[in-house]
Amino acid sequence: TRSLPAALLCLLAAGSALAQDITLPLTARGNEPLWSVEATAEGLRLSEPEGKGTVQTLPFTQTTDAGSLILTTTDFTLRIDPTLCRDDMAGTPYPYTATLTRASTGLNGCAGDTAALLAGDWTIASVNGTPIPAGITATLAFLDGRLIGSAGCNSYVGSYTLTGDGLTLGDVGATRMACPAPQMDTEQAIFAAFAAVTRFDLAEDGSLLLQSDEQTTVLTATR
């Protein structure tokens, strides 16, 4: 069974994590105005439109504050808070919230790898708001661009594409075993839900919400 890093499990379960568990490298980014910071052990590099960012990679000092990581250069400060963040344009979730402060101006953004929020094994709990029938187990896992699991009767393999604008699930191939009607009906509903997915989110309890263009949740899964 694939497991999540302890820091991310704490983040999802309790909404917080220890600052020492926010590790580099990571990327922080924000909108209006657009900015991004590549943070590595070697230094921080700020990029902004029209070449307004720092040209070189700057050394930094590192401190912590109430579970947050603060990286300070001679040009700006980047604060990473261990709270779930959603991009304010696309709504894409990220593991951490970021604040870039430069010349006394603070810019809000998100940080970390969105894919980390999908990683691991999930059990499908409901499709289009209808709970999976008792006695049927359907699973879902995201692994290096592959989507794998069981749809309640047959095992399946597909693909997924994750971008800053959303999540799409590719064509799914499944085994061809016949099962009783409840299982087959559940399986067909799951595959139909996959085809409608264009984005994802996380509920307050850490449940995975696969959603359509209308931000309607078509499938809910739990760890």
PDB file of C-alpha atoms in Angstrom, residues 48-206:
ATOM      1  CA  GLU A  48       7.766  38.070 -12.335  1.00  0.00           C
ATOM      2  CA  PRO A  49       6.351  39.197 -15.708  1.00  0.00           C
ATOM      3  CA  GLU A  50       8.474  41.529 -17.846  1.00  0.00           C
ATOM      4  CA  GLY A  51      11.669  40.539 -16.078  1.00  0.00           C
ATOM      5  CA  LYS A  52      10.884  42.315 -12.836  1.00  0.00           C
ATOM      6  CA  GLY A  53      12.050  39.404 -10.678  1.00  0.00           C
ATOM      7  CA  THR A  54      15.502  38.864  -9.223  1.00  0.00           C
ATOM      8  CA  VAL A  55      17.921  37.784 -11.923  1.00  0.00           C
ATOM      9  CA  GLN A  56      20.113  35.597  -9.753  1.00  0.00           C
ATOM     10  CA  THR A  57      19.455  32.931  -7.165  1.00  0.00           C
ATOM     11  CA  LEU A  58      19.679  34.612  -3.777  1.00  0.00           C
ATOM     12  CA  PRO A  59      20.974  33.016  -0.566  1.00  0.00           C
ATOM     13  CA  PHE A  60      18.536  33.002   2.323  1.00  0.00           C
ATOM     14  CA  THR A  61      18.163  32.590   6.034  1.00  0.00           C
ATOM     15  CA  GLN A  62      15.567  30.225   7.435  1.00  0.00           C
ATOM     16  CA  THR A  63      13.397  30.631  10.529  1.00  0.00           C
ATOM     17  CA  THR A  64      10.148  29.148  11.814  1.00  0.00           C
ATOM     18  CA  ASP A  65       7.069  30.683  13.357  1.00  0.00           C
ATOM     19  CA  ALA A  66       4.107  28.740  14.772  1.00  0.00           C
ATOM     20  CA  GLY A  67       4.472  25.894  12.294  1.00  0.00           C
ATOM     21  CA  SER A  68       5.377  28.104   9.316  1.00  0.00           C
ATOM     22  CA  LEU A  69       8.621  28.288   7.371  1.00  0.00           C
ATOM     23  CA  ILE A  70      10.091  31.750   6.699  1.00  0.00           C
ATOM     24  CA  LEU A  71      12.781  32.203   4.049  1.00  0.00           C
ATOM     25  CA  THR A  72      14.431  35.629   3.938  1.00  0.00           C
ATOM     26  CA  THR A  73      16.731  37.086   1.266  1.00  0.00           C
ATOM     27  CA  THR A  74      18.155  40.584   0.846  1.00  0.00           C
ATOM     28  CA  ASP A  75      15.341  41.329  -1.658  1.00  0.00           C
ATOM     29  CA  PHE A  76      12.225  39.615  -0.323  1.00  0.00           C
ATOM     30  CA  THR A  77      10.763  37.250   2.264  1.00  0.00           C
ATOM     31  CA  LEU A  78       8.783  34.105   1.491  1.00  0.00           C
ATOM     32  CA  ARG A  79       6.535  32.661   4.192  1.00  0.00           C
ATOM     33  CA  ILE A  80       5.113  29.154   3.793  1.00  0.00           C
ATOM     34  CA  ASP A  81       2.176  28.269   6.044  1.00  0.00           C
ATOM     35  CA  PRO A  82       1.108  24.602   6.439  1.00  0.00           C
ATOM     36  CA  THR A  83      -2.512  25.230   5.462  1.00  0.00           C
ATOM     37  CA  LEU A  84      -4.334  24.084   2.348  1.00  0.00           C
ATOM     38  CA  CYS A  85      -4.404  26.767  -0.346  1.00  0.00           C
ATOM     39  CA  ARG A  86      -6.573  27.162  -3.450  1.00  0.00           C
ATOM     40  CA  ASP A  87      -5.409  29.087  -6.484  1.00  0.00           C
ATOM     41  CA  ASP A  88      -7.581  32.202  -6.685  1.00  0.00           C
ATOM     42  CA  MET A  89      -8.059  31.876 -10.449  1.00  0.00           C
ATOM     43  CA  ALA A  90      -8.430  28.168 -11.237  1.00  0.00           C
ATOM     44  CA  GLY A  91      -9.334  26.974  -7.730  1.00  0.00           C
ATOM     45  CA  THR A  92      -6.638  24.286  -7.869  1.00  0.00           C
ATOM     46  CA  PRO A  93      -5.641  23.122  -4.374  1.00  0.00           C
ATOM     47  CA  TYR A  94      -2.054  23.178  -3.125  1.00  0.00           C
ATOM     48  CA  PRO A  95      -0.568  21.780   0.090  1.00  0.00           C
ATOM     49  CA  TYR A  96       0.632  25.114   1.482  1.00  0.00           C
ATOM     50  CA  THR A  97      -0.245  28.812   1.616  1.00  0.00           C
ATOM     51  CA  ALA A  98       2.482  31.290   0.616  1.00  0.00           C
ATOM     52  CA  THR A  99       3.063  34.985   1.216  1.00  0.00           C
ATOM     53  CA  LEU A 100       5.711  36.930  -0.705  1.00  0.00           C
ATOM     54  CA  THR A 101       6.741  40.196   0.977  1.00  0.00           C
ATOM     55  CA  ARG A 102       8.826  42.678  -0.968  1.00  0.00           C
ATOM     56  CA  ALA A 103       9.305  46.390  -0.263  1.00  0.00           C
ATOM     57  CA  SER A 104       6.667  46.182   2.491  1.00  0.00           C
ATOM     58  CA  THR A 105       4.092  44.792   0.027  1.00  0.00           C
ATOM     59  CA  GLY A 106       2.615  41.352   0.678  1.00  0.00           C
ATOM     60  CA  LEU A 107       1.400  39.122  -2.148  1.00  0.00           C
ATOM     61  CA  ASN A 108      -0.681  36.018  -1.482  1.00  0.00           C
ATOM     62  CA  GLY A 109      -0.156  32.689  -3.226  1.00  0.00           C
ATOM     63  CA  CYS A 110       0.103  28.932  -2.912  1.00  0.00           C
ATOM     64  CA  ALA A 111       3.048  26.557  -2.621  1.00  0.00           C
ATOM     65  CA  GLY A 112       3.976  22.917  -2.936  1.00  0.00           C
ATOM     66  CA  ASP A 113       3.114  20.125  -5.327  1.00  0.00           C
ATOM     67  CA  THR A 114      -0.573  19.634  -6.127  1.00  0.00           C
ATOM     68  CA  ALA A 115       0.122  16.020  -7.087  1.00  0.00           C
ATOM     69  CA  ALA A 116       1.050  15.278  -3.467  1.00  0.00           C
ATOM     70  CA  LEU A 117      -2.591  15.842  -2.501  1.00  0.00           C
ATOM     71  CA  LEU A 118      -3.689  13.056  -4.862  1.00  0.00           C
ATOM     72  CA  ALA A 119      -0.973  10.580  -3.935  1.00  0.00           C
ATOM     73  CA  GLY A 120      -1.837   7.337  -2.181  1.00  0.00           C
ATOM     74  CA  ASP A 121      -4.756   4.923  -2.184  1.00  0.00           C
ATOM     75  CA  TRP A 122      -8.396   5.999  -2.021  1.00  0.00           C
ATOM     76  CA  THR A 123     -11.657   4.142  -1.438  1.00  0.00           C
ATOM     77  CA  ILE A 124     -14.558   5.481  -3.484  1.00  0.00           C
ATOM     78  CA  ALA A 125     -17.377   6.461  -1.126  1.00  0.00           C
ATOM     79  CA  SER A 126     -20.033   7.893  -3.449  1.00  0.00           C
ATOM     80  CA  VAL A 127     -20.805   8.642  -7.083  1.00  0.00           C
ATOM     81  CA  ASN A 128     -23.014  11.621  -7.958  1.00  0.00           C
ATOM     82  CA  GLY A 129     -24.011  11.836  -4.307  1.00  0.00           C
ATOM     83  CA  THR A 130     -25.119   8.181  -4.089  1.00  0.00           C
ATOM     84  CA  PRO A 131     -23.133   6.052  -1.612  1.00  0.00           C
ATOM     85  CA  ILE A 132     -21.408   2.933  -2.903  1.00  0.00           C
ATOM     86  CA  PRO A 133     -23.690   0.000  -1.973  1.00  0.00           C
ATOM     87  CA  ALA A 134     -22.760  -2.047   1.078  1.00  0.00           C
ATOM     88  CA  GLY A 135     -20.528  -4.992   0.271  1.00  0.00           C
ATOM     89  CA  ILE A 136     -18.969  -3.347  -2.808  1.00  0.00           C
ATOM     90  CA  THR A 137     -15.437  -2.001  -2.611  1.00  0.00           C
ATOM     91  CA  ALA A 138     -14.236   0.415  -5.283  1.00  0.00           C
ATOM     92  CA  THR A 139     -10.778   1.935  -5.199  1.00  0.00           C
ATOM     93  CA  LEU A 140      -8.764   4.667  -6.854  1.00  0.00           C
ATOM     94  CA  ALA A 141      -5.059   5.469  -6.944  1.00  0.00           C
ATOM     95  CA  PHE A 142      -2.964   8.063  -8.772  1.00  0.00           C
ATOM     96  CA  LEU A 143       0.544   6.890  -9.597  1.00  0.00           C
ATOM     97  CA  ASP A 144       2.983   8.665 -11.948  1.00  0.00           C
ATOM     98  CA  GLY A 145       0.359   9.605 -14.503  1.00  0.00           C
ATOM     99  CA  ARG A 146      -1.519   6.309 -14.204  1.00  0.00           C
ATOM    100  CA  LEU A 147      -4.964   5.823 -12.718  1.00  0.00           C
ATOM    101  CA  ILE A 148      -5.462   2.355 -11.246  1.00  0.00           C
ATOM    102  CA  GLY A 149      -7.954   0.574  -9.029  1.00  0.00           C
ATOM    103  CA  SER A 150     -11.093  -1.526  -8.856  1.00  0.00           C
ATOM    104  CA  ALA A 151     -14.503  -0.270  -9.958  1.00  0.00           C
ATOM    105  CA  GLY A 152     -16.383  -2.721  -7.741  1.00  0.00           C
ATOM    106  CA  CYS A 153     -16.206  -5.636 -10.150  1.00  0.00           C
ATOM    107  CA  ASN A 154     -13.333  -5.228 -12.601  1.00  0.00           C
ATOM    108  CA  SER A 155      -9.857  -3.848 -12.157  1.00  0.00           C
ATOM    109  CA  TYR A 156      -9.006  -0.894 -14.359  1.00  0.00           C
ATOM    110  CA  VAL A 157      -6.036   1.093 -15.600  1.00  0.00           C
ATOM    111  CA  GLY A 158      -6.175   4.549 -17.125  1.00  0.00           C
ATOM    112  CA  SER A 159      -4.296   7.804 -17.150  1.00  0.00           C
ATOM    113  CA  TYR A 160      -4.634  11.272 -15.691  1.00  0.00           C
ATOM    114  CA  THR A 161      -3.349  14.723 -16.528  1.00  0.00           C
ATOM    115  CA  LEU A 162      -2.840  17.302 -13.811  1.00  0.00           C
ATOM    116  CA  THR A 163      -2.176  20.942 -14.704  1.00  0.00           C
ATOM    117  CA  GLY A 164      -2.533  24.282 -12.994  1.00  0.00           C
ATOM    118  CA  ASP A 165      -5.985  24.532 -14.547  1.00  0.00           C
ATOM    119  CA  GLY A 166      -7.411  21.209 -13.407  1.00  0.00           C
ATOM    120  CA  LEU A 167      -7.462  17.419 -13.544  1.00  0.00           C
ATOM    121  CA  THR A 168      -8.629  15.191 -16.401  1.00  0.00           C
ATOM    122  CA  LEU A 169      -8.849  11.411 -16.471  1.00  0.00           C
ATOM    123  CA  GLY A 170      -7.923   9.596 -19.677  1.00  0.00           C
ATOM    124  CA  ASP A 171      -9.458   6.530 -21.291  1.00  0.00           C
ATOM    125  CA  VAL A 172      -9.829   3.619 -18.901  1.00  0.00           C
ATOM    126  CA  GLY A 173      -9.264  -0.027 -19.794  1.00  0.00           C
ATOM    127  CA  ALA A 174     -10.779  -2.702 -17.553  1.00  0.00           C
ATOM    128  CA  THR A 175     -10.918  -6.461 -17.193  1.00  0.00           C
ATOM    129  CA  ARG A 176     -14.098  -8.105 -18.499  1.00  0.00           C
ATOM    130  CA  MET A 177     -15.370 -10.147 -15.584  1.00  0.00           C
ATOM    131  CA  ALA A 178     -19.172 -10.312 -15.193  1.00  0.00           C
ATOM    132  CA  CYS A 179     -20.650  -9.529 -11.780  1.00  0.00           C
ATOM    133  CA  PRO A 180     -24.157  -9.223 -10.281  1.00  0.00           C
ATOM    134  CA  ALA A 181     -26.178  -6.145 -11.253  1.00  0.00           C
ATOM    135  CA  PRO A 182     -25.361  -3.959  -8.214  1.00  0.00           C
ATOM    136  CA  GLN A 183     -21.650  -4.235  -8.909  1.00  0.00           C
ATOM    137  CA  MET A 184     -21.982  -3.688 -12.647  1.00  0.00           C
ATOM    138  CA  ASP A 185     -24.269  -0.690 -12.149  1.00  0.00           C
ATOM    139  CA  THR A 186     -21.773   0.800  -9.705  1.00  0.00           C
ATOM    140  CA  GLU A 187     -18.917   0.206 -12.112  1.00  0.00           C
ATOM    141  CA  GLN A 188     -20.688   1.905 -15.006  1.00  0.00           C
ATOM    142  CA  ALA A 189     -21.512   4.890 -12.807  1.00  0.00           C
ATOM    143  CA  ILE A 190     -17.865   5.187 -11.730  1.00  0.00           C
ATOM    144  CA  PHE A 191     -16.550   5.116 -15.292  1.00  0.00           C
ATOM    145  CA  ALA A 192     -19.141   7.702 -16.371  1.00  0.00           C
ATOM    146  CA  ALA A 193     -18.051   9.926 -13.469  1.00  0.00           C
ATOM    147  CA  PHE A 194     -14.406   9.596 -14.529  1.00  0.00           C
ATOM    148  CA  ALA A 195     -15.291  10.966 -17.976  1.00  0.00           C
ATOM    149  CA  ALA A 196     -16.859  14.088 -16.449  1.00  0.00           C
ATOM    150  CA  VAL A 197     -13.921  15.066 -14.218  1.00  0.00           C
ATOM    151  CA  THR A 198     -12.175  18.364 -14.979  1.00  0.00           C
ATOM    152  CA  ARG A 199     -10.915  19.357 -11.509  1.00  0.00           C
ATOM    153  CA  PHE A 200     -10.548  18.187  -7.933  1.00  0.00           C
ATOM    154  CA  ASP A 201     -10.726  19.551  -4.426  1.00  0.00           C
ATOM    155  CA  LEU A 202     -10.396  18.325  -0.850  1.00  0.00           C
ATOM    156  CA  ALA A 203     -13.177  18.491   1.735  1.00  0.00           C
ATOM    157  CA  GLU A 204     -12.513  19.672   5.287  1.00  0.00           C
ATOM    158  CA  ASP A 205     -12.286  16.052   6.436  1.00  0.00           C
ATOM    159  CA  GLY A 206      -9.635  15.274   3.784  1.00  0.00           C
TER     160      GLY A 206
END
